[in-house]
Amino acid sequence: MTFRTERDPLGELSVPADAYYGVQTARAVQNFPISGLRAPTALVVSTILIKKAAAEANRDLRRLDVSIANAIVTACDEVLAGRLRDQFVVDVYQAGAGTSHNMNANEVLANRAAELLGEPRGVYARVHPNDHVNMGQSSGDLAASLGAKAKELATVLKTGRTHLQDAVPMTFGQEMGGYAACIGRGVEDIAWAAQQLTELNVGGTAVGTGLNAGEEFRLQVVGQLRRYTELPLRPADNLFRVTQSMGDVLAYSGAMRRLAVELGKVASDLRLLSMGPRAGLSEVALPPVQPGSSIMPGKVNPSVPEMVNQVCFQVIGCDTTVMLASEAGQLELNVMMPVIAWNALHSATILTEAMTVFRTRCVDGLAADAARARELLDRSTASATALSPYLGYAVTAEIAKESVRTGRPIRDLVLERKLLDADQLDALLSVEAMTRGGFVGGPNRVR
């Protein structure tokens, strides 16, 4: 490998001759050999869009030579099209509020722009990373599927369970409808939090004063970014707030954490309900996606919900990192932005993909075993709860305990004691009626 020599305020350093990045990026690679993880694509794209908008704004404001600005814009377009992505080499764990990532982008764009203007890489006389490229800157589908499944299974009866013990009857539709509502509320929270991210810290420069940028530059850059992205982007109301605080990203990460908690609970429930096939609940059959064991032939595991659980754990862990890093910001700048950005973007990526797989390879093909669910429901004593308003809690509890001890049906024990007649019991022990709520059998209660 051949090298070129570049210089920065700290001295000279060798840089690979064919690299589009420069000396400051090379120093960052030396300083932060931590994880091998590089900036996620979303962060690279966002950074390059800002660089492009800034170059166009500075050109239009006559602060930047037209030929240099156009070369920078062309270089940006090339990166946005997928070129030079291998030149973004700084580890995600870095210091300086993302300065290293920012300079990585500046150097790549400067060298490519210089090349377009007929200059060699590593010679920044014509296009400079700081003076030119960095001018004016400073560093629900799853819910719908669950809702559809709720309608499909609306009349299939099952035993409700609390504390992992038998509880009053319900339908699979009610259970799935609850899942859909939980996921839907989580998605709504994320949508609200995402709106807060449309307020941009552009033109605040070092501490929020806007030194070396100005209001006109700020408005032009945000306008260009709005045009590029077709998002409702707007300048921050208070540049000091968005320079000091990562609160908006923290809220977004927290919303993803909430969704991960809800999603993980649904995945765990489906694993439990599918437990079997012979020695467990087996009320739900999940689509088989792969063999479950290299030693037990025919075994099929709930692989997709297991994957979802692990993704949810990771999202919760990422949020903890975002929370701690947000709190660690000091005075006028939160220097922990690199780890905040990586974890928030990582969470968004894996949560989105996991929900898609969960929907398409698990929920959409889920089936309820109505016969098995009814078998377990008929064996449960929880239906005795409907008798409590008529017989009183103590008497009903005594009958339920005797049913568990002897295995005799609740109905037989009540008739034997002549507490209610057969017609009354038919009405009161109707599990279909119990799922509709209220007092089963009418308002006349005997105490």
Tab-separated table of C-alpha atoms in Angstrom:
chain	number	residue	atom	x	y	z
A	1	MET	CA	0.000	0.000	0.000
A	2	THR	CA	1.262	3.473	-0.849
A	3	PHE	CA	0.691	6.549	1.279
A	4	ARG	CA	0.543	10.304	1.000
A	5	THR	CA	1.535	12.699	3.762
A	6	GLU	CA	-0.980	15.213	5.088
A	7	ARG	CA	-0.646	17.833	7.800
A	8	ASP	CA	-3.050	19.220	10.401
A	9	PRO	CA	-2.482	21.370	13.531
A	10	LEU	CA	-0.995	18.338	15.324
A	11	GLY	CA	1.590	17.604	12.659
A	12	GLU	CA	2.092	15.219	9.753
A	13	LEU	CA	0.478	11.806	9.290
A	14	SER	CA	0.493	9.166	6.563
A	15	VAL	CA	-2.818	8.557	4.810
A	16	PRO	CA	-3.475	5.769	2.254
A	17	ALA	CA	-2.798	7.285	-1.150
A	18	ASP	CA	-6.105	6.127	-2.646
A	19	ALA	CA	-8.236	7.264	0.325
A	20	TYR	CA	-10.760	10.049	-0.083
A	21	TYR	CA	-10.621	10.766	3.640
A	22	GLY	CA	-7.750	12.787	5.058
A	23	VAL	CA	-5.529	13.380	8.053
A	24	GLN	CA	-8.184	14.093	10.687
A	25	THR	CA	-10.097	10.958	9.762
A	26	ALA	CA	-6.868	8.944	9.869
A	27	ARG	CA	-6.190	10.262	13.374
A	28	ALA	CA	-9.691	9.288	14.458
A	29	VAL	CA	-9.153	5.756	13.130
A	30	GLN	CA	-5.976	5.549	15.226
A	31	ASN	CA	-7.603	7.044	18.305
A	32	PHE	CA	-10.842	5.034	18.323
A	33	PRO	CA	-10.207	1.392	17.320
A	34	ILE	CA	-13.107	0.283	19.522
A	35	SER	CA	-15.882	-1.760	17.941
A	36	GLY	CA	-15.329	-2.087	14.214
A	37	LEU	CA	-18.784	-0.527	13.771
A	38	ARG	CA	-18.991	2.365	11.352
A	39	ALA	CA	-21.550	5.127	11.003
A	40	PRO	CA	-24.945	3.715	10.019
A	41	THR	CA	-26.178	4.545	6.547
A	42	ALA	CA	-28.918	6.813	7.868
A	43	LEU	CA	-26.366	8.975	9.676
A	44	VAL	CA	-24.116	9.196	6.614
A	45	VAL	CA	-27.045	10.160	4.381
A	46	SER	CA	-28.279	12.782	6.856
A	47	THR	CA	-24.815	14.296	7.165
A	48	ILE	CA	-24.325	14.460	3.399
A	49	LEU	CA	-27.732	16.059	2.879
A	50	ILE	CA	-26.741	18.797	5.320
A	51	LYS	CA	-23.410	19.284	3.519
A	52	LYS	CA	-25.212	19.562	0.192
A	53	ALA	CA	-27.757	22.052	1.523
A	54	ALA	CA	-24.995	24.131	3.124
A	55	ALA	CA	-22.969	24.239	-0.095
A	56	GLU	CA	-25.993	25.394	-2.088
A	57	ALA	CA	-26.924	27.994	0.523
A	58	ASN	CA	-23.384	29.380	0.702
A	59	ARG	CA	-23.252	29.489	-3.114
A	60	ASP	CA	-26.563	31.343	-3.339
A	61	LEU	CA	-25.451	33.770	-0.612
A	62	ARG	CA	-22.231	34.365	-2.605
A	63	ARG	CA	-20.044	33.137	0.214
A	64	LEU	CA	-18.705	30.194	-1.769
A	65	ASP	CA	-17.296	30.119	-5.290
A	66	VAL	CA	-19.835	28.651	-7.703
A	67	SER	CA	-17.454	26.069	-9.182
A	68	ILE	CA	-16.371	24.844	-5.742
A	69	ALA	CA	-19.951	24.712	-4.479
A	70	ASN	CA	-21.116	22.789	-7.536
A	71	ALA	CA	-18.264	20.308	-7.173
A	72	ILE	CA	-19.190	19.741	-3.517
A	73	VAL	CA	-22.843	19.240	-4.494
A	74	THR	CA	-21.822	16.709	-7.150
A	75	ALA	CA	-19.675	14.867	-4.612
A	76	CYS	CA	-22.632	14.824	-2.218
A	77	ASP	CA	-24.890	13.404	-4.913
A	78	GLU	CA	-22.374	10.644	-5.586
A	79	VAL	CA	-22.291	9.643	-1.917
A	80	LEU	CA	-26.089	9.771	-1.752
A	81	ALA	CA	-26.164	7.449	-4.771
A	82	GLY	CA	-24.070	4.911	-2.868
A	83	ARG	CA	-20.518	5.744	-3.963
A	84	LEU	CA	-17.610	6.223	-1.544
A	85	ARG	CA	-19.499	4.682	1.390
A	86	ASP	CA	-16.389	2.642	2.217
A	87	GLN	CA	-14.590	5.930	2.929
A	88	PHE	CA	-16.634	6.569	6.087
A	89	VAL	CA	-14.291	4.686	8.377
A	90	VAL	CA	-14.534	6.263	11.832
A	91	ASP	CA	-15.733	3.991	14.640
A	92	VAL	CA	-19.145	4.819	16.102
A	93	TYR	CA	-17.522	5.196	19.524
A	94	GLN	CA	-15.672	8.488	19.193
A	95	ALA	CA	-15.194	11.725	21.081
A	96	GLY	CA	-16.086	15.316	20.363
A	97	ALA	CA	-19.844	15.366	19.715
A	98	GLY	CA	-19.328	13.684	16.344
A	99	THR	CA	-16.465	15.900	15.194
A	100	SER	CA	-14.604	12.898	13.780
A	101	HIS	CA	-17.627	11.759	11.762
A	102	ASN	CA	-18.184	15.330	10.588
A	103	MET	CA	-14.554	15.686	9.477
A	104	ASN	CA	-14.682	12.281	7.795
A	105	ALA	CA	-17.531	13.626	5.652
A	106	ASN	CA	-15.776	16.969	5.094
A	107	GLU	CA	-12.562	15.321	3.903
A	108	VAL	CA	-14.261	12.801	1.622
A	109	LEU	CA	-16.331	15.524	-0.026
A	110	ALA	CA	-13.392	17.935	-0.272
A	111	ASN	CA	-11.123	15.381	-1.929
A	112	ARG	CA	-13.806	14.202	-4.334
A	113	ALA	CA	-14.765	17.791	-5.197
A	114	ALA	CA	-11.100	18.647	-5.774
A	115	GLU	CA	-10.775	15.599	-8.015
A	116	LEU	CA	-13.767	16.770	-10.043
A	117	LEU	CA	-11.992	20.109	-10.467
A	118	GLY	CA	-8.813	18.415	-11.680
A	119	GLU	CA	-6.884	18.565	-8.400
A	120	PRO	CA	-5.173	15.630	-6.619
A	121	ARG	CA	-6.452	14.143	-3.370
A	122	GLY	CA	-4.871	15.420	-0.180
A	123	VAL	CA	-4.112	18.896	-1.530
A	124	TYR	CA	-6.680	21.252	-0.055
A	125	ALA	CA	-5.697	24.515	-1.757
A	126	ARG	CA	-8.744	24.499	-4.076
A	127	VAL	CA	-11.362	22.749	-1.906
A	128	HIS	CA	-10.801	22.717	1.854
A	129	PRO	CA	-12.694	20.396	4.265
A	130	ASN	CA	-13.245	23.153	6.854
A	131	ASP	CA	-13.234	26.384	4.874
A	132	HIS	CA	-15.492	25.167	2.062
A	133	VAL	CA	-17.327	21.904	2.856
A	134	ASN	CA	-17.940	22.790	6.522
A	135	MET	CA	-18.685	26.486	5.938
A	136	GLY	CA	-21.297	27.768	8.416
A	137	GLN	CA	-21.539	24.477	10.292
A	138	SER	CA	-20.573	22.881	13.551
A	139	SER	CA	-20.235	19.670	14.628
A	140	GLY	CA	-47.820	0.467	12.079
A	141	ASP	CA	-48.325	-2.523	9.940
A	142	LEU	CA	-48.003	-5.031	12.817
A	143	ALA	CA	-50.860	-3.411	14.734
A	144	ALA	CA	-53.066	-3.803	11.651
A	145	SER	CA	-52.166	-7.497	11.341
A	146	LEU	CA	-52.952	-8.097	15.003
A	147	GLY	CA	-56.232	-6.237	14.545
A	148	ALA	CA	-57.103	-8.422	11.557
A	149	LYS	CA	-56.245	-11.519	13.568
A	150	ALA	CA	-58.510	-10.245	16.360
A	151	LYS	CA	-61.432	-10.083	13.920
A	152	GLU	CA	-60.611	-13.517	12.516
A	153	LEU	CA	-60.621	-15.086	16.007
A	154	ALA	CA	-63.381	-12.919	17.484
A	155	THR	CA	-65.623	-15.835	18.513
A	156	VAL	CA	-63.004	-18.413	19.524
A	157	LEU	CA	-63.307	-18.947	23.275
A	158	LYS	CA	-60.387	-19.463	25.624
A	159	THR	CA	-59.401	-19.294	29.245
A	160	GLY	CA	-58.145	-15.927	30.395
A	161	ARG	CA	-55.144	-16.090	32.690
A	162	THR	CA	-53.792	-13.839	35.418
A	163	HIS	CA	-50.742	-14.672	37.561
A	164	LEU	CA	-50.359	-17.611	35.107
A	165	GLN	CA	-53.480	-19.102	36.733
A	166	ASP	CA	-56.942	-19.714	35.279
A	167	ALA	CA	-59.095	-16.584	35.084
A	168	VAL	CA	-62.479	-15.761	33.576
A	169	PRO	CA	-63.277	-16.716	29.959
A	170	MET	CA	-62.464	-14.462	27.045
A	171	THR	CA	-62.022	-14.795	23.298
A	172	PHE	CA	-58.867	-14.932	21.245
A	173	GLY	CA	-60.224	-11.893	19.447
A	174	GLN	CA	-60.247	-9.917	22.680
A	175	GLU	CA	-56.715	-11.010	23.499
A	176	MET	CA	-55.388	-10.180	20.028
A	177	GLY	CA	-57.313	-6.913	20.019
A	178	GLY	CA	-55.524	-5.957	23.221
A	179	TYR	CA	-52.193	-6.737	21.590
A	180	ALA	CA	-53.113	-4.613	18.571
A	181	ALA	CA	-54.060	-1.668	20.788
A	182	CYS	CA	-50.800	-1.921	22.756
A	183	ILE	CA	-48.681	-1.932	19.608
A	184	GLY	CA	-50.790	0.818	18.060
A	185	ARG	CA	-50.341	3.098	21.069
A	186	GLY	CA	-46.598	2.499	20.989
A	187	VAL	CA	-46.457	3.418	17.305
A	188	GLU	CA	-48.440	6.595	18.032
A	189	ASP	CA	-45.878	7.586	20.669
A	190	ILE	CA	-43.053	7.109	18.169
A	191	ALA	CA	-44.876	9.200	15.566
A	192	TRP	CA	-45.246	12.033	18.086
A	193	ALA	CA	-41.595	11.803	19.148
A	194	ALA	CA	-40.458	11.728	15.516
A	195	GLN	CA	-42.166	15.075	14.944
A	196	GLN	CA	-39.879	16.617	17.563
A	197	LEU	CA	-36.872	15.499	15.511
A	198	THR	CA	-37.938	17.734	12.630
A	199	GLU	CA	-36.693	20.771	14.589
A	200	LEU	CA	-33.119	21.181	13.345
A	201	ASN	CA	-30.011	22.561	14.961
A	202	VAL	CA	-28.681	24.213	11.801
A	203	GLY	CA	-26.670	27.422	11.959
A	204	GLY	CA	-26.250	27.456	15.719
A	205	THR	CA	-22.556	26.636	15.196
A	206	ALA	CA	-20.453	26.073	18.311
A	207	VAL	CA	-22.674	27.009	21.264
A	208	GLY	CA	-25.943	28.199	19.714
A	209	THR	CA	-25.120	31.855	19.001
A	210	GLY	CA	-24.891	31.323	15.244
A	211	LEU	CA	-21.435	32.848	14.947
A	212	ASN	CA	-20.124	32.642	11.340
A	213	ALA	CA	-23.474	31.419	10.012
A	214	GLY	CA	-26.377	33.877	10.247
A	215	GLU	CA	-30.151	33.684	9.971
A	216	GLU	CA	-30.301	33.764	6.172
A	217	PHE	CA	-27.930	30.806	5.893
A	218	ARG	CA	-29.925	28.922	8.504
A	219	LEU	CA	-33.234	29.388	6.717
A	220	GLN	CA	-31.802	28.480	3.322
A	221	VAL	CA	-30.205	25.265	4.581
A	222	VAL	CA	-33.379	24.116	6.313
A	223	GLY	CA	-35.380	24.978	3.202
A	224	GLN	CA	-33.070	22.915	1.012
A	225	LEU	CA	-33.205	19.983	3.426
A	226	ARG	CA	-36.991	20.187	3.428
A	227	ARG	CA	-36.921	20.003	-0.359
A	228	TYR	CA	-34.477	17.074	-0.447
A	229	THR	CA	-36.246	14.971	2.156
A	230	GLU	CA	-39.897	16.045	1.729
A	231	LEU	CA	-40.068	16.139	5.518
A	232	PRO	CA	-41.654	19.004	7.524
A	233	LEU	CA	-38.267	20.215	8.770
A	234	ARG	CA	-38.037	23.538	10.591
A	235	PRO	CA	-35.357	25.652	12.274
A	236	ALA	CA	-35.063	25.161	16.012
A	237	ASP	CA	-36.943	27.711	18.109
A	238	ASN	CA	-34.058	27.853	20.562
A	239	LEU	CA	-30.613	27.003	19.228
A	240	PHE	CA	-29.140	26.908	22.715
A	241	ARG	CA	-31.589	24.170	23.741
A	242	VAL	CA	-30.874	21.913	20.791
A	243	THR	CA	-27.122	22.440	21.136
A	244	GLN	CA	-27.077	21.608	24.846
A	245	SER	CA	-29.769	18.946	24.937
A	246	MET	CA	-30.350	15.583	23.317
A	247	GLY	CA	-33.853	15.558	24.804
A	248	ASP	CA	-35.651	15.199	21.478
A	249	VAL	CA	-33.625	12.120	20.545
A	250	LEU	CA	-34.084	10.819	24.087
A	251	ALA	CA	-37.860	11.103	23.717
A	252	TYR	CA	-37.709	9.217	20.418
A	253	SER	CA	-35.534	6.508	21.943
A	254	GLY	CA	-37.873	6.310	24.933
A	255	ALA	CA	-40.846	5.837	22.622
A	256	MET	CA	-39.012	2.986	20.910
A	257	ARG	CA	-38.299	1.488	24.328
A	258	ARG	CA	-42.005	1.572	25.176
A	259	LEU	CA	-42.860	-0.133	21.885
A	260	ALA	CA	-40.124	-2.714	22.505
A	261	VAL	CA	-41.609	-3.503	25.919
A	262	GLU	CA	-45.089	-3.949	24.430
A	263	LEU	CA	-43.793	-5.946	21.474
A	264	GLY	CA	-41.637	-8.162	23.681
A	265	LYS	CA	-44.617	-8.938	25.887
A	266	VAL	CA	-46.697	-9.992	22.874
A	267	ALA	CA	-43.861	-12.203	21.610
A	268	SER	CA	-43.476	-13.816	25.041
A	269	ASP	CA	-47.222	-14.451	25.261
A	270	LEU	CA	-47.271	-16.179	21.879
A	271	ARG	CA	-44.344	-18.361	22.915
A	272	LEU	CA	-46.247	-19.343	26.056
A	273	LEU	CA	-49.577	-19.948	24.311
A	274	SER	CA	-47.876	-22.113	21.668
A	275	MET	CA	-46.055	-24.212	24.269
A	276	GLY	CA	-46.365	-27.880	23.383
A	277	PRO	CA	-47.289	-29.527	21.130
A	278	ARG	CA	-48.506	-32.232	23.529
A	279	ALA	CA	-47.373	-31.321	27.021
A	280	GLY	CA	-48.168	-27.603	27.120
A	281	LEU	CA	-50.986	-25.137	26.518
A	282	SER	CA	-50.925	-25.536	22.718
A	283	GLU	CA	-53.770	-23.068	22.258
A	284	VAL	CA	-51.941	-21.303	19.437
A	285	ALA	CA	-50.041	-22.756	16.494
A	286	LEU	CA	-47.257	-20.577	15.107
A	287	PRO	CA	-45.993	-20.979	11.538
A	288	PRO	CA	-42.951	-23.299	11.461
A	289	VAL	CA	-40.009	-21.421	9.967
A	290	GLN	CA	-37.089	-23.792	10.634
A	291	PRO	CA	-36.239	-27.059	12.414
A	292	GLY	CA	-35.875	-26.519	16.138
A	293	SER	CA	-33.238	-29.011	17.170
A	294	SER	CA	-30.220	-30.830	15.797
A	295	ILE	CA	-30.782	-33.702	18.231
A	296	MET	CA	-34.595	-33.948	18.583
A	297	PRO	CA	-36.178	-34.759	15.189
A	298	GLY	CA	-39.467	-33.023	14.438
A	299	LYS	CA	-39.070	-30.349	17.093
A	300	VAL	CA	-40.151	-26.875	15.963
A	301	ASN	CA	-39.372	-23.809	18.066
A	302	PRO	CA	-41.085	-20.396	18.227
A	303	SER	CA	-38.069	-18.952	16.433
A	304	VAL	CA	-39.544	-15.656	15.283
A	305	PRO	CA	-40.925	-14.595	18.699
A	306	GLU	CA	-37.590	-15.587	20.249
A	307	MET	CA	-35.806	-13.296	17.795
A	308	VAL	CA	-38.267	-10.507	18.555
A	309	ASN	CA	-37.608	-10.829	22.286
A	310	GLN	CA	-33.876	-10.459	21.732
A	311	VAL	CA	-34.338	-7.396	19.533
A	312	CYS	CA	-36.553	-5.846	22.200
A	313	PHE	CA	-33.918	-6.453	24.867
A	314	GLN	CA	-31.343	-4.747	22.641
A	315	VAL	CA	-33.596	-1.737	22.023
A	316	ILE	CA	-34.125	-1.344	25.770
A	317	GLY	CA	-30.361	-1.509	26.285
A	318	CYS	CA	-29.765	1.052	23.543
A	319	ASP	CA	-32.261	3.372	25.200
A	320	THR	CA	-30.391	3.084	28.487
A	321	THR	CA	-27.234	4.185	26.671
A	322	VAL	CA	-29.085	7.094	25.049
A	323	MET	CA	-30.502	8.127	28.426
A	324	LEU	CA	-27.139	8.089	30.208
A	325	ALA	CA	-25.366	9.829	27.326
A	326	SER	CA	-28.077	12.503	27.165
A	327	GLU	CA	-27.688	13.201	30.870
A	328	ALA	CA	-23.896	13.377	30.503
A	329	GLY	CA	-23.978	16.495	28.329
A	330	GLN	CA	-22.199	19.381	30.039
A	331	LEU	CA	-22.703	23.119	29.703
A	332	GLU	CA	-23.198	24.285	26.092
A	333	LEU	CA	-22.681	21.027	24.166
A	334	ASN	CA	-23.502	17.354	24.535
A	335	VAL	CA	-20.326	15.658	23.342
A	336	MET	CA	-21.895	12.188	23.612
A	337	MET	CA	-23.838	12.589	20.365
A	338	PRO	CA	-22.007	9.816	18.452
A	339	VAL	CA	-23.134	7.043	20.785
A	340	ILE	CA	-26.595	8.612	21.083
A	341	ALA	CA	-27.022	8.709	17.311
A	342	TRP	CA	-25.718	5.198	16.747
A	343	ASN	CA	-27.922	3.616	19.402
A	344	ALA	CA	-31.062	5.494	18.372
A	345	LEU	CA	-30.559	4.649	14.697
A	346	HIS	CA	-29.670	1.046	15.513
A	347	SER	CA	-32.845	0.700	17.580
A	348	ALA	CA	-34.971	2.161	14.803
A	349	THR	CA	-33.471	-0.224	12.260
A	350	ILE	CA	-33.709	-3.465	14.207
A	351	LEU	CA	-37.126	-2.679	15.694
A	352	THR	CA	-38.557	-1.918	12.257
A	353	GLU	CA	-37.121	-5.071	10.716
A	354	ALA	CA	-38.163	-7.276	13.648
A	355	MET	CA	-41.743	-6.014	13.483
A	356	THR	CA	-41.879	-6.730	9.759
A	357	VAL	CA	-40.625	-10.295	10.221
A	358	PHE	CA	-42.924	-10.816	13.229
A	359	ARG	CA	-45.908	-9.744	11.146
A	360	THR	CA	-45.127	-11.639	7.952
A	361	ARG	CA	-43.595	-14.825	9.385
A	362	CYS	CA	-45.546	-15.245	12.605
A	363	VAL	CA	-48.688	-13.187	13.240
A	364	ASP	CA	-50.174	-13.418	9.740
A	365	GLY	CA	-49.940	-17.225	9.814
A	366	LEU	CA	-50.913	-17.709	13.448
A	367	ALA	CA	-53.810	-20.106	14.098
A	368	ALA	CA	-55.846	-20.770	17.224
A	369	ASP	CA	-56.657	-24.353	18.193
A	370	ALA	CA	-60.297	-23.793	19.133
A	371	ALA	CA	-60.857	-27.374	20.301
A	372	ARG	CA	-57.828	-27.353	22.593
A	373	ALA	CA	-58.760	-23.940	23.979
A	374	ARG	CA	-62.322	-25.125	24.692
A	375	GLU	CA	-61.009	-28.279	26.353
A	376	LEU	CA	-58.918	-26.214	28.765
A	377	LEU	CA	-61.761	-23.756	29.304
A	378	ASP	CA	-64.194	-26.523	30.222
A	379	ARG	CA	-61.692	-27.895	32.743
A	380	SER	CA	-61.198	-24.512	34.386
A	381	THR	CA	-63.025	-23.504	37.555
A	382	ALA	CA	-62.677	-19.799	36.839
A	383	SER	CA	-66.181	-19.712	35.342
A	384	ALA	CA	-67.415	-19.893	38.927
A	385	THR	CA	-66.664	-16.163	39.102
A	386	ALA	CA	-70.003	-15.516	37.365
A	387	LEU	CA	-71.797	-17.131	40.316
A	388	SER	CA	-70.256	-14.816	42.913
A	389	PRO	CA	-72.849	-11.986	42.593
A	390	TYR	CA	-75.613	-14.573	43.182
A	391	LEU	CA	-74.119	-16.952	45.734
A	392	GLY	CA	-71.621	-14.646	47.428
A	393	TYR	CA	-67.846	-14.784	47.336
A	394	ALA	CA	-67.360	-17.231	50.226
A	395	VAL	CA	-69.809	-19.853	48.943
A	396	THR	CA	-68.503	-19.556	45.383
A	397	ALA	CA	-64.899	-19.925	46.575
A	398	GLU	CA	-65.828	-23.048	48.554
A	399	ILE	CA	-67.466	-24.607	45.496
A	400	ALA	CA	-64.475	-23.747	43.284
A	401	LYS	CA	-62.056	-25.337	45.761
A	402	GLU	CA	-64.150	-28.501	45.932
A	403	SER	CA	-64.246	-28.662	42.132
A	404	VAL	CA	-60.441	-28.446	41.980
A	405	ARG	CA	-60.073	-31.075	44.727
A	406	THR	CA	-62.587	-33.589	43.388
A	407	GLY	CA	-62.514	-32.856	39.663
A	408	ARG	CA	-66.310	-32.527	39.642
A	409	PRO	CA	-67.885	-29.788	37.472
A	410	ILE	CA	-69.014	-26.528	39.085
A	411	ARG	CA	-72.507	-27.064	37.707
A	412	ASP	CA	-72.948	-30.444	39.436
A	413	LEU	CA	-71.815	-29.114	42.804
A	414	VAL	CA	-74.236	-26.156	42.680
A	415	LEU	CA	-77.163	-28.384	41.706
A	416	GLU	CA	-76.257	-30.874	44.426
A	417	ARG	CA	-76.468	-28.122	47.026
A	418	LYS	CA	-79.708	-26.847	45.459
A	419	LEU	CA	-78.317	-23.312	45.339
A	420	LEU	CA	-79.605	-22.615	41.818
A	421	ASP	CA	-81.731	-24.529	39.333
A	422	ALA	CA	-80.613	-25.891	35.969
A	423	ASP	CA	-82.043	-23.027	33.912
A	424	GLN	CA	-80.320	-20.438	36.078
A	425	LEU	CA	-77.026	-22.295	35.795
A	426	ASP	CA	-77.339	-22.566	32.021
A	427	ALA	CA	-77.573	-18.785	31.876
A	428	LEU	CA	-74.937	-18.023	34.497
A	429	LEU	CA	-72.321	-20.493	33.281
A	430	SER	CA	-72.581	-19.465	29.639
A	431	VAL	CA	-68.973	-18.700	28.777
A	432	GLU	CA	-70.094	-16.806	25.689
A	433	ALA	CA	-72.115	-14.458	27.902
A	434	MET	CA	-69.191	-14.053	30.299
A	435	THR	CA	-66.990	-12.646	27.534
A	436	ARG	CA	-69.484	-9.813	27.015
A	437	GLY	CA	-69.019	-8.433	30.535
A	438	GLY	CA	-71.618	-7.125	32.964
A	439	PHE	CA	-73.703	-9.409	35.166
A	440	VAL	CA	-74.402	-12.740	33.505
A	441	GLY	CA	-78.001	-13.881	33.953
A	442	GLY	CA	-79.526	-10.481	34.634
A	443	PRO	CA	-79.578	-7.995	37.509
A	444	ASN	CA	-81.405	-10.133	40.115
A	445	ARG	CA	-78.773	-11.309	42.546
A	446	VAL	CA	-79.139	-13.434	45.662
A	447	ARG	CA	-76.792	-12.868	48.601
